Coordinates of C-alpha atoms in Angstrom, one line a residue:
M1 CA 84.2 77.8 87.1
K2 CA 83.2 74.2 87.2
N3 CA 79.5 75.0 87.1
S4 CA 77.7 75.0 83.8
W5 CA 75.7 78.2 84.3
K6 CA 78.2 80.7 82.9
R7 CA 78.9 78.4 79.9
V8 CA 75.2 78.3 79.2
W9 CA 74.8 82.0 79.1
L10 CA 77.8 82.6 76.9
G11 CA 77.0 79.6 74.8
G12 CA 73.8 81.3 73.8
L13 CA 75.9 83.7 71.8
V14 CA 76.9 80.9 69.4
L15 CA 73.4 79.5 69.2
G16 CA 71.7 82.9 69.0
I17 CA 68.0 82.5 69.0
S18 CA 67.7 80.4 65.8
A19 CA 65.6 77.9 67.8
V20 CA 62.8 80.5 67.8
T21 CA 62.1 79.4 64.2
L22 CA 60.8 76.2 65.7
A23 CA 57.8 78.1 67.1
G24 CA 55.9 76.8 64.2
C25 CA 55.8 73.5 65.9
G26 CA 52.9 74.8 67.9
N27 CA 52.5 75.9 71.4
K28 CA 50.3 73.6 73.5
S29 CA 48.2 75.7 75.8
S30 CA 48.2 75.4 79.6
D31 CA 44.5 74.7 79.4
Q32 CA 45.1 71.7 77.2
S33 CA 47.7 70.3 79.5
T34 CA 45.5 71.0 82.5
S35 CA 42.6 69.1 81.0
S36 CA 44.9 66.2 80.1
E37 CA 46.4 66.3 83.5
A38 CA 43.1 66.1 85.2
S39 CA 41.6 63.4 82.9
S40 CA 43.5 60.5 84.3
S41 CA 45.1 59.5 87.5
K42 CA 47.0 56.6 85.9
V43 CA 49.8 57.5 83.6
K44 CA 51.5 55.3 81.0
G45 CA 54.0 55.5 78.2
D46 CA 57.7 55.4 77.4
V47 CA 59.7 58.4 78.6
K48 CA 63.3 59.3 77.7
L49 CA 65.1 61.3 80.4
W50 CA 68.3 63.4 80.0
V51 CA 70.3 64.2 83.1
D52 CA 73.8 65.4 83.7
T53 CA 76.3 62.6 84.0
D54 CA 77.2 63.3 87.6
H55 CA 73.5 63.0 88.5
I56 CA 72.7 59.7 86.9
A57 CA 73.5 57.5 89.9
A58 CA 71.2 59.6 92.2
I59 CA 68.4 59.9 89.7
K60 CA 68.3 56.3 88.6
G61 CA 67.3 55.3 92.2
Q62 CA 64.5 57.8 92.1
V63 CA 63.4 56.7 88.7
A64 CA 63.2 53.1 89.9
K65 CA 60.8 54.3 92.7
F66 CA 58.8 56.2 90.2
E67 CA 58.4 53.2 87.9
K68 CA 57.4 51.0 90.8
A69 CA 54.6 53.5 91.7
N70 CA 53.7 53.8 88.0
P71 CA 54.1 50.3 86.5
D72 CA 52.8 51.4 83.1
V73 CA 55.6 53.9 82.6
N74 CA 59.0 52.9 81.2
V75 CA 61.8 55.5 81.7
K76 CA 65.1 55.3 79.8
V77 CA 67.8 57.4 81.5
K78 CA 70.5 58.8 79.4
A79 CA 73.4 61.2 79.9
G80 CA 72.7 64.7 78.7
S81 CA 74.0 68.2 79.3
S82 CA 71.7 70.6 81.1
A83 CA 74.0 73.4 79.9
D84 CA 73.2 72.5 76.3
A85 CA 69.4 71.8 76.7
L86 CA 68.4 74.6 74.3
K87 CA 70.8 73.5 71.6
D88 CA 70.2 69.8 72.0
V89 CA 66.4 69.9 72.1
S90 CA 66.1 72.4 69.3
K91 CA 68.2 70.1 66.9
D92 CA 65.3 67.7 66.6
P93 CA 62.5 68.0 69.2
D94 CA 60.9 64.8 68.1
K95 CA 64.1 62.8 68.9
A96 CA 65.1 64.7 72.0
A97 CA 64.3 63.6 75.5
D98 CA 60.8 63.9 76.9
V99 CA 62.2 65.3 80.2
F100 CA 65.5 67.0 80.6
M101 CA 67.6 69.0 83.1
M102 CA 68.1 72.7 82.1
P103 CA 69.0 76.0 83.7
H104 CA 66.1 78.4 84.2
D105 CA 67.5 81.2 82.0
Q106 CA 66.9 79.2 78.9
I107 CA 63.1 79.0 79.6
G108 CA 62.2 82.2 77.8
Q109 CA 63.9 81.3 74.6
M110 CA 62.7 77.7 74.7
A111 CA 59.1 78.7 75.5
E112 CA 59.1 81.2 72.6
A113 CA 60.5 78.5 70.3
G114 CA 57.7 76.1 71.2
L115 CA 60.1 73.6 72.9
L116 CA 58.6 73.5 76.4
Y117 CA 55.4 71.9 77.5
P118 CA 53.4 74.5 79.7
I119 CA 52.6 73.0 83.0
G120 CA 49.0 72.3 84.1
K121 CA 47.2 74.3 86.8
K122 CA 47.2 71.5 89.4
Q123 CA 51.0 71.0 89.2
V124 CA 51.6 74.8 89.0
T125 CA 49.7 75.2 92.3
T126 CA 51.9 72.5 93.9
I127 CA 55.1 74.1 92.5
K128 CA 54.2 77.5 93.9
K129 CA 53.2 76.1 97.3
N130 CA 56.3 73.9 97.8
N131 CA 59.1 76.0 96.4
V132 CA 60.7 79.3 97.4
D133 CA 59.5 82.4 95.6
S134 CA 62.8 82.9 93.7
A135 CA 62.5 79.4 92.2
V136 CA 58.9 80.0 91.2
Q137 CA 60.0 83.2 89.5
G138 CA 62.7 81.3 87.7
V139 CA 60.4 78.9 86.0
T140 CA 57.7 81.5 85.1
W141 CA 57.7 83.1 81.7
K142 CA 54.9 85.6 80.7
N143 CA 52.8 84.4 83.6
K144 CA 53.0 80.7 82.7
V145 CA 55.1 78.1 84.4
Y146 CA 57.3 76.1 82.1
G147 CA 59.6 74.1 84.4
Y148 CA 59.9 72.1 87.6
P149 CA 62.5 73.6 89.9
Y150 CA 64.7 71.2 91.8
G151 CA 67.5 73.4 93.1
I152 CA 68.8 77.0 93.5
E153 CA 72.3 78.3 92.9
S154 CA 74.1 81.5 93.8
Q155 CA 77.6 82.6 94.4
V156 CA 78.7 83.1 98.0
L157 CA 81.8 84.3 99.8
Y158 CA 84.5 81.7 100.7
Y159 CA 87.1 82.9 103.2
N160 CA 89.9 81.7 105.4
K161 CA 88.7 81.8 109.0
S162 CA 92.2 82.0 110.4
K163 CA 92.7 85.3 108.6
L164 CA 89.2 86.8 108.6
S165 CA 86.4 86.9 111.2
A166 CA 82.7 86.6 110.5
N167 CA 82.5 90.3 111.3
D168 CA 85.2 91.2 108.9
V169 CA 83.3 89.7 105.9
K170 CA 80.1 91.5 106.6
T171 CA 81.2 94.6 104.5
W172 CA 83.4 94.9 101.5
D173 CA 85.5 97.6 103.2
G174 CA 85.9 95.5 106.3
L175 CA 86.8 92.4 104.2
T176 CA 89.4 94.2 102.1
K177 CA 91.0 96.1 105.0
A178 CA 91.4 92.9 107.1
G179 CA 92.5 90.7 104.3
K180 CA 92.8 90.2 100.6
L181 CA 89.9 89.3 98.3
G182 CA 90.8 87.6 95.1
T183 CA 88.3 88.3 92.3
N184 CA 88.0 89.1 88.7
F185 CA 87.5 92.7 87.4
A186 CA 89.9 92.6 84.5
E187 CA 89.0 89.5 82.4
N188 CA 86.1 87.9 80.7
G189 CA 83.6 86.5 83.2
T190 CA 83.5 89.6 85.4
N191 CA 80.0 90.3 84.0
Y192 CA 78.5 87.4 85.9
I193 CA 80.1 88.4 89.1
F194 CA 79.7 92.2 89.1
A195 CA 76.8 93.1 86.8
P196 CA 74.5 92.7 89.8
L197 CA 76.3 95.7 91.4
F198 CA 73.9 97.9 89.4
M199 CA 70.9 96.1 91.0
S200 CA 72.6 96.3 94.4
N201 CA 72.5 100.1 94.0
G202 CA 68.8 100.2 93.1
D203 CA 68.8 99.8 89.3
V204 CA 67.0 97.1 87.3
L205 CA 67.9 94.8 84.4
Y206 CA 65.0 94.3 81.9
G207 CA 62.6 95.8 84.4
Q208 CA 61.4 94.5 87.8
N209 CA 60.4 91.1 86.5
G210 CA 63.3 90.7 84.0
E211 CA 61.0 90.4 81.0
N212 CA 60.9 94.0 79.8
L213 CA 63.3 94.5 76.9
D214 CA 63.6 98.3 77.3
G215 CA 63.4 98.2 81.1
T216 CA 67.1 98.5 81.9
N217 CA 68.0 101.8 83.7
F218 CA 71.8 101.5 84.4
N219 CA 72.4 104.9 82.8
N220 CA 71.5 107.0 85.8
Q221 CA 73.4 108.5 88.7
K222 CA 73.3 105.1 90.5
G223 CA 74.9 103.5 87.5
V224 CA 77.7 106.1 87.5
E225 CA 78.3 105.5 91.2
V226 CA 78.8 101.8 90.4
L227 CA 81.3 102.5 87.7
S228 CA 83.2 104.9 90.0
W229 CA 83.3 102.3 92.7
I230 CA 84.6 99.7 90.2
A231 CA 87.4 102.1 89.1
K232 CA 88.5 102.6 92.8
Q233 CA 89.0 98.8 93.3
K234 CA 92.1 99.0 91.0
S235 CA 93.9 100.9 93.8
N236 CA 92.4 98.9 96.7
P237 CA 95.3 97.0 98.2
G238 CA 92.8 94.4 99.6
V239 CA 91.6 93.5 96.1
V240 CA 93.7 91.1 94.1
Q241 CA 92.9 90.6 90.4
T242 CA 92.6 86.8 90.1
N243 CA 90.5 84.5 88.0
A244 CA 91.5 80.9 87.2
A245 CA 94.2 80.9 89.9
A246 CA 91.8 81.8 92.7
L247 CA 91.8 78.4 94.4
A248 CA 95.6 78.1 94.1
N249 CA 96.0 81.6 95.5
L250 CA 93.7 80.8 98.4
Q251 CA 95.6 77.7 99.3
S252 CA 99.0 79.5 99.1
G253 CA 97.7 82.4 101.2
K254 CA 98.1 85.0 98.5
I255 CA 94.4 85.8 99.0
D256 CA 92.1 85.2 102.0
A257 CA 88.8 85.1 100.3
F258 CA 87.0 84.8 96.9
L259 CA 83.5 84.7 95.4
S260 CA 82.3 81.5 93.9
G261 CA 79.4 79.0 94.1
P262 CA 78.5 75.6 95.6
W263 CA 80.5 74.0 92.7
S264 CA 83.7 75.2 94.5
K265 CA 82.8 73.7 97.9
N266 CA 84.9 70.6 97.7
D267 CA 87.9 72.3 96.2
V268 CA 87.9 75.0 98.9
K269 CA 87.5 72.4 101.6
K270 CA 90.6 70.7 100.2
A271 CA 92.5 74.0 100.1
L272 CA 91.5 75.3 103.6
G273 CA 90.3 72.3 105.5
D274 CA 88.8 73.4 108.9
K275 CA 89.7 77.0 108.1
M276 CA 87.0 77.2 105.4
G277 CA 84.5 79.9 106.1
V278 CA 81.4 80.6 104.0
A279 CA 79.1 83.6 104.1
A280 CA 76.5 85.5 102.1
Y281 CA 77.8 88.5 100.1
P282 CA 79.0 91.5 102.1
T283 CA 77.5 95.0 101.9
V284 CA 79.0 97.6 99.6
N285 CA 79.2 101.4 99.9
F286 CA 78.9 103.2 96.5
G287 CA 79.0 106.5 98.2
S288 CA 75.6 106.8 99.8
G289 CA 75.7 104.2 102.6
D290 CA 76.0 100.5 102.8
K291 CA 73.9 98.5 100.2
Q292 CA 73.6 94.7 100.1
M293 CA 75.8 93.4 97.4
K294 CA 73.7 91.1 95.1
A295 CA 74.5 88.1 92.9
F296 CA 72.6 86.4 90.1
L297 CA 70.5 83.5 91.2
G298 CA 70.1 80.4 89.1
V299 CA 67.3 77.8 89.3
K300 CA 67.9 74.2 88.3
V301 CA 65.0 72.9 86.4
Y302 CA 63.4 69.9 84.7
G303 CA 61.7 70.8 81.5
V304 CA 59.2 68.7 79.5
N305 CA 59.6 68.5 75.7
Q306 CA 56.5 70.0 74.0
Q307 CA 56.8 67.3 71.4
T308 CA 56.6 64.4 73.9
K309 CA 54.3 61.6 72.9
S310 CA 53.6 60.8 76.6
P311 CA 52.9 64.2 78.2
L312 CA 51.1 62.8 81.3
A313 CA 53.9 60.4 82.0
A314 CA 56.6 63.0 81.3
M315 CA 55.0 65.6 83.5
A316 CA 54.5 63.1 86.3
L317 CA 58.1 62.1 86.1
A318 CA 59.4 65.7 86.1
D319 CA 57.1 66.4 89.1
Y320 CA 58.5 63.3 90.9
L321 CA 62.1 64.2 90.2
S322 CA 61.6 67.7 91.6
N323 CA 59.7 66.7 94.7
E324 CA 60.9 67.1 98.3
K325 CA 62.4 63.6 98.7
T326 CA 64.3 63.7 95.4
Q327 CA 65.7 67.1 96.2
E328 CA 66.9 65.7 99.5
V329 CA 68.7 62.9 97.5
E330 CA 70.2 65.4 95.2
F331 CA 71.5 67.4 98.1
N332 CA 72.9 64.4 99.9
K333 CA 74.6 63.0 96.8
N334 CA 75.4 66.0 94.6
G335 CA 75.2 69.0 96.9
V336 CA 72.3 70.6 95.0
V337 CA 70.7 73.2 97.3
P338 CA 67.0 72.5 97.4
S339 CA 64.3 74.9 96.2
N340 CA 61.7 72.9 98.1
K341 CA 60.8 74.7 101.4
Q342 CA 60.5 71.5 103.4
A343 CA 63.7 70.0 102.0
Q344 CA 65.5 73.2 103.1
Q345 CA 64.4 72.6 106.6
T346 CA 66.1 69.2 107.0
T347 CA 69.0 69.1 109.5
K348 CA 71.6 68.2 106.8
V349 CA 70.7 71.2 104.7
K350 CA 70.3 73.7 107.5
T351 CA 73.7 72.7 109.1
D352 CA 75.6 72.8 105.8
V353 CA 77.5 76.1 105.7
V354 CA 77.4 76.4 101.9
A355 CA 73.7 75.5 101.6
K356 CA 72.9 77.9 104.4
S357 CA 74.7 80.8 102.6
V358 CA 73.1 80.0 99.3
M359 CA 69.6 79.9 100.9
E360 CA 70.3 83.3 102.5
M361 CA 71.5 84.6 99.1
S362 CA 68.2 83.4 97.4
D363 CA 66.0 86.1 98.8
T364 CA 65.4 89.3 96.9
K365 CA 67.6 91.3 99.2
H366 CA 70.7 89.3 98.3
S367 CA 70.1 88.2 94.7
V368 CA 68.5 88.8 91.3
V369 CA 66.9 85.9 89.5
M370 CA 68.7 85.7 86.2
P371 CA 66.4 87.2 83.5
K372 CA 65.1 84.7 80.9
L373 CA 64.8 87.0 77.9
P374 CA 66.6 85.6 74.8
E375 CA 68.4 89.0 74.6
M376 CA 70.4 88.1 77.7
T377 CA 72.8 86.4 75.2
T378 CA 73.8 89.8 73.9
F379 CA 74.1 91.3 77.4
W380 CA 77.3 89.5 78.4
P381 CA 80.1 90.7 76.1
P382 CA 79.4 94.5 76.4
M383 CA 79.0 94.2 80.1
D384 CA 82.4 92.4 80.3
S385 CA 84.0 95.2 78.2
L386 CA 82.4 97.9 80.3
I387 CA 83.6 96.6 83.6
N388 CA 87.0 95.5 82.3
D389 CA 87.8 98.9 80.8
V390 CA 86.5 101.0 83.7
Y391 CA 88.6 98.9 86.1
K392 CA 91.7 99.2 83.9
G393 CA 91.2 103.0 83.5
K394 CA 90.6 102.8 79.8
I395 CA 87.2 104.6 80.3
K396 CA 87.6 107.9 82.2
S397 CA 85.0 109.1 84.7
T398 CA 83.9 111.8 82.3
Q399 CA 82.8 109.1 79.9
Y400 CA 80.8 107.0 82.3
Q401 CA 77.4 108.5 81.5
E402 CA 78.0 108.3 77.7
K403 CA 79.1 104.6 78.0
L404 CA 76.1 103.7 80.1
D405 CA 73.7 105.5 77.7
K406 CA 75.1 103.4 74.9
F407 CA 75.0 100.2 76.9
V408 CA 71.3 100.7 77.8
T409 CA 70.4 101.7 74.2
D410 CA 72.1 98.6 72.8
N411 CA 70.7 96.4 75.5
A412 CA 67.2 97.2 74.4
K413 CA 67.7 96.0 70.9
K414 CA 65.8 92.9 70.0
T415 CA 67.9 90.0 68.8
K416 CA 67.4 88.9 65.2

């Protein structure tokens, strides 16, 4: 997977939550930031900005426009890694960038560690008004907003239109009867793809809002049904276990479809050309009727360093780099699907098959916003093991309840 999201979530296992010790740096209140925000309409100061290397070209043009409108602000753009925002900022917040790209799932840990500047009420109102609900949820932690959303990301279904019809891919059964779906049930990384099956069947992960440590309820009959369904896929002739070789297998015709995200768009286009089809996830029948298969939703975010010496300038820059026009630039140059409602309505976005499917996936029916709890770092390995072992038959059906009980119990343990 070219995209950084999965590397971020697993990377947290190495970092743990040591950054939480930085909480002693102090946590500026939203009231403080609001009063500062409202006290002056003219911003000034030096601002260091970290953006992913492949975004620099697009962002530099927007920064130039921002500086022209704010002549007393000087912005220095440097290459950074959104995937490593938590790690890089926590090393030395005073020397880190004032504004930086980051994935939304790091917000909980960074907010708890005192690394993120809470956003003032005026800008919060603008963020909530202009962005889709899932993006707003992604940047909200304990009822405060800690980031500026500039894009949304979800997996979709890519398929060969010469082998499968739009009707075939509406259901898992129809898809795997009409063709072959290449996907990963047996190796590391299956957690990101198939953990949302539990939510597809009505269960919740860390509660309804993703912030309740003991709110996971996978250990019920619905959870057992999910594991039973996973086990059956081993003998489904329309399901081909494939992971890193998915694109090669798609091009060779060994498989006719696979699940991936916008990061695979160009590669799939090279492999299939005009035969490339894209759709939202199909429905799945766990035994009690069709349910919409869900995916995890990620939100691309600009965060503001709580230790910034130029908070007004930093927040103004983050706000500008996440506005409608900048999101349009990011889509046109980097394929980032906008979170801004108006940007989503532009002709280029609405007629792009990948963007259209991602936007469809962004509603609550199709996706679950990735929880922001620091404990998500300990969720991934056991979920991988559970799905892998059930698929391979190492865990028998009589053990499903026991394994789910243990998973839920362990999942509710607070990280140290």
